[in-house]
Each structure stands twice: as structure tokens, then as C-alpha cells.
Coordinates of C-alpha atoms in Angstrom, one line a residue:
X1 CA -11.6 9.8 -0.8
X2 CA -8.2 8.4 -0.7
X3 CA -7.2 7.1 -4.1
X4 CA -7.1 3.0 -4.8
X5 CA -3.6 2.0 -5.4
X6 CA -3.6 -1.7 -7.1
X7 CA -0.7 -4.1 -6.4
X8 CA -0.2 -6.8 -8.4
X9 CA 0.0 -10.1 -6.6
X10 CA 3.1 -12.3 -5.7
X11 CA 1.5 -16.0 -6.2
X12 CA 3.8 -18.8 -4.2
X13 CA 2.6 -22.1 -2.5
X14 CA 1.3 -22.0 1.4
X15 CA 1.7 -24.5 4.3
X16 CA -0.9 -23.5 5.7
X17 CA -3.4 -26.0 7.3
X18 CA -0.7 -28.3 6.1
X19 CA -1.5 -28.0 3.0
X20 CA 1.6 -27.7 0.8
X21 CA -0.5 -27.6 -2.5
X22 CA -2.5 -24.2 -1.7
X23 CA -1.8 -21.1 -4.4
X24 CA -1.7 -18.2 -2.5
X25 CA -1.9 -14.5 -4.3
X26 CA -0.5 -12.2 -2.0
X27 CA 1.7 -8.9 -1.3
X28 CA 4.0 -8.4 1.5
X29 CA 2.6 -6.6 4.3
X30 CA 5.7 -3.7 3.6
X31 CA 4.1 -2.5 0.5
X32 CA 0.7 -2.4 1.9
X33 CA 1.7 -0.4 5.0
X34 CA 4.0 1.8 2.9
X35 CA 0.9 2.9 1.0
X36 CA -1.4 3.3 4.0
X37 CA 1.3 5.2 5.3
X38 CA 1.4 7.5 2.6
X39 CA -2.0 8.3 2.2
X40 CA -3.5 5.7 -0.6
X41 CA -5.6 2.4 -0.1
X42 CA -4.1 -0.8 -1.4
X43 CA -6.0 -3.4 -4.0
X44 CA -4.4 -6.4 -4.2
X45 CA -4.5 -7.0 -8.3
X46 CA -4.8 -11.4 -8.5
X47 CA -2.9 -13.1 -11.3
X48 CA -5.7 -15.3 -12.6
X49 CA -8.4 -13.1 -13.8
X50 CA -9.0 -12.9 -17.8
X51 CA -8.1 -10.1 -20.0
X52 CA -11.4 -7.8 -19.9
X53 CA -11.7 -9.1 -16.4
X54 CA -8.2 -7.5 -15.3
X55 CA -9.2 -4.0 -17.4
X56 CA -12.1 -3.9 -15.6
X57 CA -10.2 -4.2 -12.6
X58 CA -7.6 -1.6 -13.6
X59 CA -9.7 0.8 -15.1
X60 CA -11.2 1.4 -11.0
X61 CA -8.0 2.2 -9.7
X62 CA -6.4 5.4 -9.3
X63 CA -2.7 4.5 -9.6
X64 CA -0.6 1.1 -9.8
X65 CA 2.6 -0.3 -8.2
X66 CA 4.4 -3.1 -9.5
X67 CA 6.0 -4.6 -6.6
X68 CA 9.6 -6.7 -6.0
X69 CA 9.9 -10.2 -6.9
X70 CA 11.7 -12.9 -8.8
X71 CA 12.9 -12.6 -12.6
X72 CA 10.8 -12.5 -15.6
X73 CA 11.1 -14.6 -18.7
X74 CA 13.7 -13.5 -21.0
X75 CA 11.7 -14.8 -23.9
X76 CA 9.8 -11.3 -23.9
X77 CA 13.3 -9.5 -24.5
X78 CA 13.8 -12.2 -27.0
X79 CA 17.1 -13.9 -25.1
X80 CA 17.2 -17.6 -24.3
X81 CA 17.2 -18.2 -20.4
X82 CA 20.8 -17.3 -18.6
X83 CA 22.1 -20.7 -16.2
X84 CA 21.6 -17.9 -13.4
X85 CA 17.8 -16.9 -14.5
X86 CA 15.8 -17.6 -11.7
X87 CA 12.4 -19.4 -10.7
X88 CA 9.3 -17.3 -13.5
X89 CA 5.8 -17.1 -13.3
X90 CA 4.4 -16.7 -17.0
X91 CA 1.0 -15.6 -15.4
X92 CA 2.6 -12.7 -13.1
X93 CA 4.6 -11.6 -16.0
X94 CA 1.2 -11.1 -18.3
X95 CA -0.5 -9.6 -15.6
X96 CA 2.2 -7.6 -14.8
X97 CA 2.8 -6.2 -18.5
X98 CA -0.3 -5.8 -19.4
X99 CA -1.0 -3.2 -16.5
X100 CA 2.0 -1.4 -17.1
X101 CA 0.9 -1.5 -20.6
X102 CA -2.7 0.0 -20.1
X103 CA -0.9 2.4 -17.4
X104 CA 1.7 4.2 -19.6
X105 CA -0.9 4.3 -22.6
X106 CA -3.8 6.1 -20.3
X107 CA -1.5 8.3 -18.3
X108 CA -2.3 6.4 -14.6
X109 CA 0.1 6.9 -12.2
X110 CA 2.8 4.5 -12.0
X111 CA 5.4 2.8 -9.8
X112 CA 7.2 -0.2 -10.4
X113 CA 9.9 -1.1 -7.5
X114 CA 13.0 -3.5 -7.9
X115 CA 11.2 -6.1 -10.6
X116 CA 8.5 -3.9 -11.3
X117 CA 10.9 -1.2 -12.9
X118 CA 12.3 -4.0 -15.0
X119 CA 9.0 -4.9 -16.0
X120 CA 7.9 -1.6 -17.3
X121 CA 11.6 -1.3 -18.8
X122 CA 10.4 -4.7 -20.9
X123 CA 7.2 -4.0 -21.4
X124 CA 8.3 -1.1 -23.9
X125 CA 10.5 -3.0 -25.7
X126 CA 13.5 -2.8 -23.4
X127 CA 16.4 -5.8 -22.3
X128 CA 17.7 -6.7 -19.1
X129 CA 21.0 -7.8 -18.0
X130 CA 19.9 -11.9 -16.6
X131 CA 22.7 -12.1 -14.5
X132 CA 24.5 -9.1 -13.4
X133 CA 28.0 -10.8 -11.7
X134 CA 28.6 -12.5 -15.0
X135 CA 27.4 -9.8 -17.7
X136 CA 28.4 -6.6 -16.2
X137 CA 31.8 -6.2 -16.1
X138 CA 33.3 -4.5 -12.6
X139 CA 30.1 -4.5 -11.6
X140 CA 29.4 -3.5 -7.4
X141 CA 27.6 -6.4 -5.3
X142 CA 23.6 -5.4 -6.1
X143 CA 22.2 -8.6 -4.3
X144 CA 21.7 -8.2 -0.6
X145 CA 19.9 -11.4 0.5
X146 CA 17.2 -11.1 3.5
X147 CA 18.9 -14.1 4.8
X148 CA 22.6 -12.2 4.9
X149 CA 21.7 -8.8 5.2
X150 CA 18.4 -6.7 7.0
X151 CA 15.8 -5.3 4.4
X152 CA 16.5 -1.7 5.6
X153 CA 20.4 -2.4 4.9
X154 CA 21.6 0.7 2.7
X155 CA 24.0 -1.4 0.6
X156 CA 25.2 1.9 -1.9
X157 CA 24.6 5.3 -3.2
X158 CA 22.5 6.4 -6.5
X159 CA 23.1 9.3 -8.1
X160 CA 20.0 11.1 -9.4
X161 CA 19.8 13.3 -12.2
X162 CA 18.6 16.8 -11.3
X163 CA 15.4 18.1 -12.8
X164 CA 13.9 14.5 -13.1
X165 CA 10.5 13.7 -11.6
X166 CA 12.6 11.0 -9.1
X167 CA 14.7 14.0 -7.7
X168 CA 11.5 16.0 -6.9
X169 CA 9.8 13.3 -5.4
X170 CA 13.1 12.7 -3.2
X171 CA 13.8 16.2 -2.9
X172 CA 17.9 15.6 -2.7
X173 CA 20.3 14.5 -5.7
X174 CA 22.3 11.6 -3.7
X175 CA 20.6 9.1 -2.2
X176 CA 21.5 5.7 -0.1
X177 CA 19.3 2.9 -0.9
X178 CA 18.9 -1.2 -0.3
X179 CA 20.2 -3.2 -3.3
X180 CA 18.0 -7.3 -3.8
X181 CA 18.4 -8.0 -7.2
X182 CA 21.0 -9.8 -9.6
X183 CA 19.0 -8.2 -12.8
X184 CA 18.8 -5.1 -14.0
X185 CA 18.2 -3.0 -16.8
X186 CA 20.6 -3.1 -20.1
X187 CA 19.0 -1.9 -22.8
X188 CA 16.4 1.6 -22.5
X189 CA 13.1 1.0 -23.8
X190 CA 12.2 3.7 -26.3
X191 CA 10.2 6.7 -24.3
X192 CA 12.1 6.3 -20.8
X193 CA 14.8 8.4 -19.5
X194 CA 17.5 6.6 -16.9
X195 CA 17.6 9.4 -14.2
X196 CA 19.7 7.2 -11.4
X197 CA 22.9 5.5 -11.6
X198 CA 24.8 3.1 -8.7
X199 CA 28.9 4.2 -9.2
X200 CA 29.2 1.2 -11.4
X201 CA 27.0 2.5 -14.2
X202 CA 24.1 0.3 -13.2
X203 CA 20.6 2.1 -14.5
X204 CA 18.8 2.6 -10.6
X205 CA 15.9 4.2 -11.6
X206 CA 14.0 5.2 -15.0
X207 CA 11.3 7.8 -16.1
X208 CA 8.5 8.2 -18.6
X209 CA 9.0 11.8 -19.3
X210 CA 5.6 13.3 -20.4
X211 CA 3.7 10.9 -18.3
X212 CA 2.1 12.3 -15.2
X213 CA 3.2 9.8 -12.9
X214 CA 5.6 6.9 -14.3
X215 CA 8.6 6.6 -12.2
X216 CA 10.2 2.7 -11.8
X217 CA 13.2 2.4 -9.3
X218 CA 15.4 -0.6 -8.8
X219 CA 15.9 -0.4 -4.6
X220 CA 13.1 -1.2 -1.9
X221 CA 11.1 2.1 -0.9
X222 CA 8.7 0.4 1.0
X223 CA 11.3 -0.9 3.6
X224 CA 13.4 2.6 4.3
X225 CA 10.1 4.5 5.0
X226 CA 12.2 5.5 8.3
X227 CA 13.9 7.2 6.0
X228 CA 12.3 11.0 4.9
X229 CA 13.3 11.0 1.4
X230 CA 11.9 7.5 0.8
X231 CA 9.0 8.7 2.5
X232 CA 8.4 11.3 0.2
X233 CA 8.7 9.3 -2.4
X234 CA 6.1 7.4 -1.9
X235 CA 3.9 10.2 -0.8
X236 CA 4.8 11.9 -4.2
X237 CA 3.6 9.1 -6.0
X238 CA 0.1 8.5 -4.1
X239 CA -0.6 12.2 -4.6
X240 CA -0.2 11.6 -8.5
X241 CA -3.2 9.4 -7.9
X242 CA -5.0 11.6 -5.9
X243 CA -4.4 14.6 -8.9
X244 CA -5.5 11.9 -11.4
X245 CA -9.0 11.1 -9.4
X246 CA -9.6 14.8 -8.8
X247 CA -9.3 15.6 -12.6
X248 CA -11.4 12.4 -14.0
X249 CA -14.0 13.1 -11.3
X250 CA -14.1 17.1 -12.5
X251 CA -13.6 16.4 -16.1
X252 CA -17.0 16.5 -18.5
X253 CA -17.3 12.9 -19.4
X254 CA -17.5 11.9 -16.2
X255 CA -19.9 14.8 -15.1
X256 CA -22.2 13.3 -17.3
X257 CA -21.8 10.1 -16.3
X258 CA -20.4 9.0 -19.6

């Protein structure tokens, strides 16, 4: 069987029906096909469901990917809102970290992309930089709006360190990648390795070393699929979930059904 890959959900407001009030709990359709395309089946992971109700959820799937999106509250990193923070959802931010949470502890795959990567940064005690054009001194342009610039538009280079799980999955040291985001990762959350760097210093992608599959990035995969290596990278991480199902379906608990 392919291996369930949960996303957690985006929530915004729809006009649909002309209906400006309706809460919508979604996921871009570029994540979804991304995964299809490399093998896994999506489960979109809702934002409203209680505590046992979202473990219950979790503990079914086979891997998890934290998706793209807006900022999270600083109050988790203990920092008082920035004048650039922008628009929060408390709700995604607790479904979000309690996931991560439950992934890092049980050893499911993970894959946190743009936000999600700062999310499992915070989740393990880490900081992020609110604002990067006005905390980061001589730091590049990172924010590539979809209204100025295409979603596939390859805005810089990362290095990546050799040896890391990243560089396997991409299977080259230098890669070119799409830059959306004005946050970023400042301080390293205890147990995480940086293993990519933009020229300015800026922390593009971090590591749980020990961990079969926990790998957090700060570009868009899902919208260079064109490209091989970000290809790959996907595929590297939906056949960490298929490894994980084979060995809980073969281990003893579950041959007894226990």
C-alpha cells in the first residue's frame, strides 16, 4: 500500500456561495500533487479536532509534512510580536506543534517546508528571526511574493552540507531554490543540525540527526518538482514512510495485533 502522508491544514475564510463567513481547512493543490507524484497518499490533518482526537489521527499515518504558510506566534519563542509579524492562527500553531512534537518523539518521518521547518525549529525550543530585513544585518532579499514573482522562480543558491540526510535526498551539494518568507530560523533548537545555508548566512534547511526521517527546509519543493533534485527530494522522503510502514507492519507487536 502506498503510505498515508498527513498535511496539516491551512484554515482561511471562502467566498464561496457568497458566503464570506465560511472556515475553510484546506491545502494547496501543489502539495498534494507533489505527494501523489512521489509515490505517497495525502490526508489532509484539520485544525479543530481535540487532543486524543488529533493523536488518533496521527498515530494512522505513515509520515507528516508541515506545509508553507503565514508566521507563527512569537509568544512560543518567548518574544513579544515584531511591527512586521504577520496575520497567526493560534489553532494551526497547536496543531502544528503538537504533530511535530509526537513526530520527532516516535521516529515518523518528517518534513516541514518554508513555515513548517520553522515550526519544528520552535517546537524544540528554538527562536526565529520575526522579521528578517530589519534583524538580519546584510541580509539577501528572501521574500519573493506570488504577486511579483512566479512560484517556480529560483530566487538564490543553498549550500548544503555534505554527508547530511538533505544532500542524499538531493543527491548534489549546491542547489537553486524559491525563497517566500521574511522569517527564518535564528536560534538552533537543541537536537537539530543546520545543514543548508543562503550566501548571507541564513539557516535554509535543518536536520534531526538520529531520526529516520526529520528533514525541514525553508524554500518550496512542491513547486520545482520540474526540477530532478527537488524531485528526489520528495521521493526520499515518501520512501522514509514507506520503510517506516514496512517495519511496524513486520515488527512483533503488530504481528500480534497488539
Amino acid at each position: 500500500m502506498k503510505p498515508l502522508i498527513g498535511l496539516t491544514a491551512e484554515r482561511f475564510s471562502s467566498g464561496y456561495f457568497a458566503a464570506p463567513d465560511r472556515d475553510v481547512h484546506g491545502a494547496l493543490a501543489t502539495y498534494l500533487d507533489a505527494v501523489l507524484g512521489a509515490g505517497g497518499l495525502p490526508v489532509i490533518i484539520p485544525l479543530n479536532v481535540l487532543a486524543d482526537d488529533l493523536r488518533a489521527l496521527y498515530a494512522r499515518l505513515d509520515g507528516v509534512l508541515i506545509p508553507g504558510g503565514g508566521d507563527l506566534d512569537p509568544a512560543h519563542f518567548n518574544e513579544a510580536p515584531h511591527p512586521a509579524l504577520g496575520e497567526i492562527d493560534p489553532v494551526r500553531d497547536r496543531t502544528e506543534l503538537t504533530v511535530v512534537r509526537h513526530a520527532l518523539s516516535d521516529g515518523k518521518p518528517l518534513l516541514g517546508i518554508c513555515r513548517g521547518a520553522q515550526v519544528m525549529n520552535v517546537a524544540l525550543g528554538g527562536t526565529l528571526y520575526q522579521d528578517l530585513p530589519t534583524e538580519y544585518p546584510g541580509v539577501l532579499r528572501h521574500a519573493h511574493p506570488v504577486s511579483e514573482f512566479p512560484r517556480q522562480h529560483l530566487a538564490h543558491p543553498v549550500q548544503v552540507k555534505e554527508e547530511s540526510l538533505l544532500a542524499r535526498s538531493l543527491g548534489r551539494p549546491i542547489v537553486q531554490v524559491n525563497s517566500r518568507h521574511h522569517q527564518a530560523i535564528k536560534q538552533l533548537a537543541p537536537g537539530f543540525a543546520a545543514v543548508a545555508r543562503a550566501p548571507d548566512g541564513v539557516i535554509e534547511a535543518i536536520e534531526r540527526p538520529g531520526h529516520p526521517f526529520a528533514l525541514g527546509v525553508q524554500w518550496h519543493p512542491e513547486n520545482l518538482q520540474a526540477l530532478p533534485e527537488m524531485k528526489a527530494l520528495l521521493r526520499a522522503f515518501v520512501e522514509a514512510c514507506r520503510e517506516g510502514r514496512r517495519a511496524t507492519v513486520s515488527s512483533p507487536r503488530s504481528a500480534v495485533g497488539a
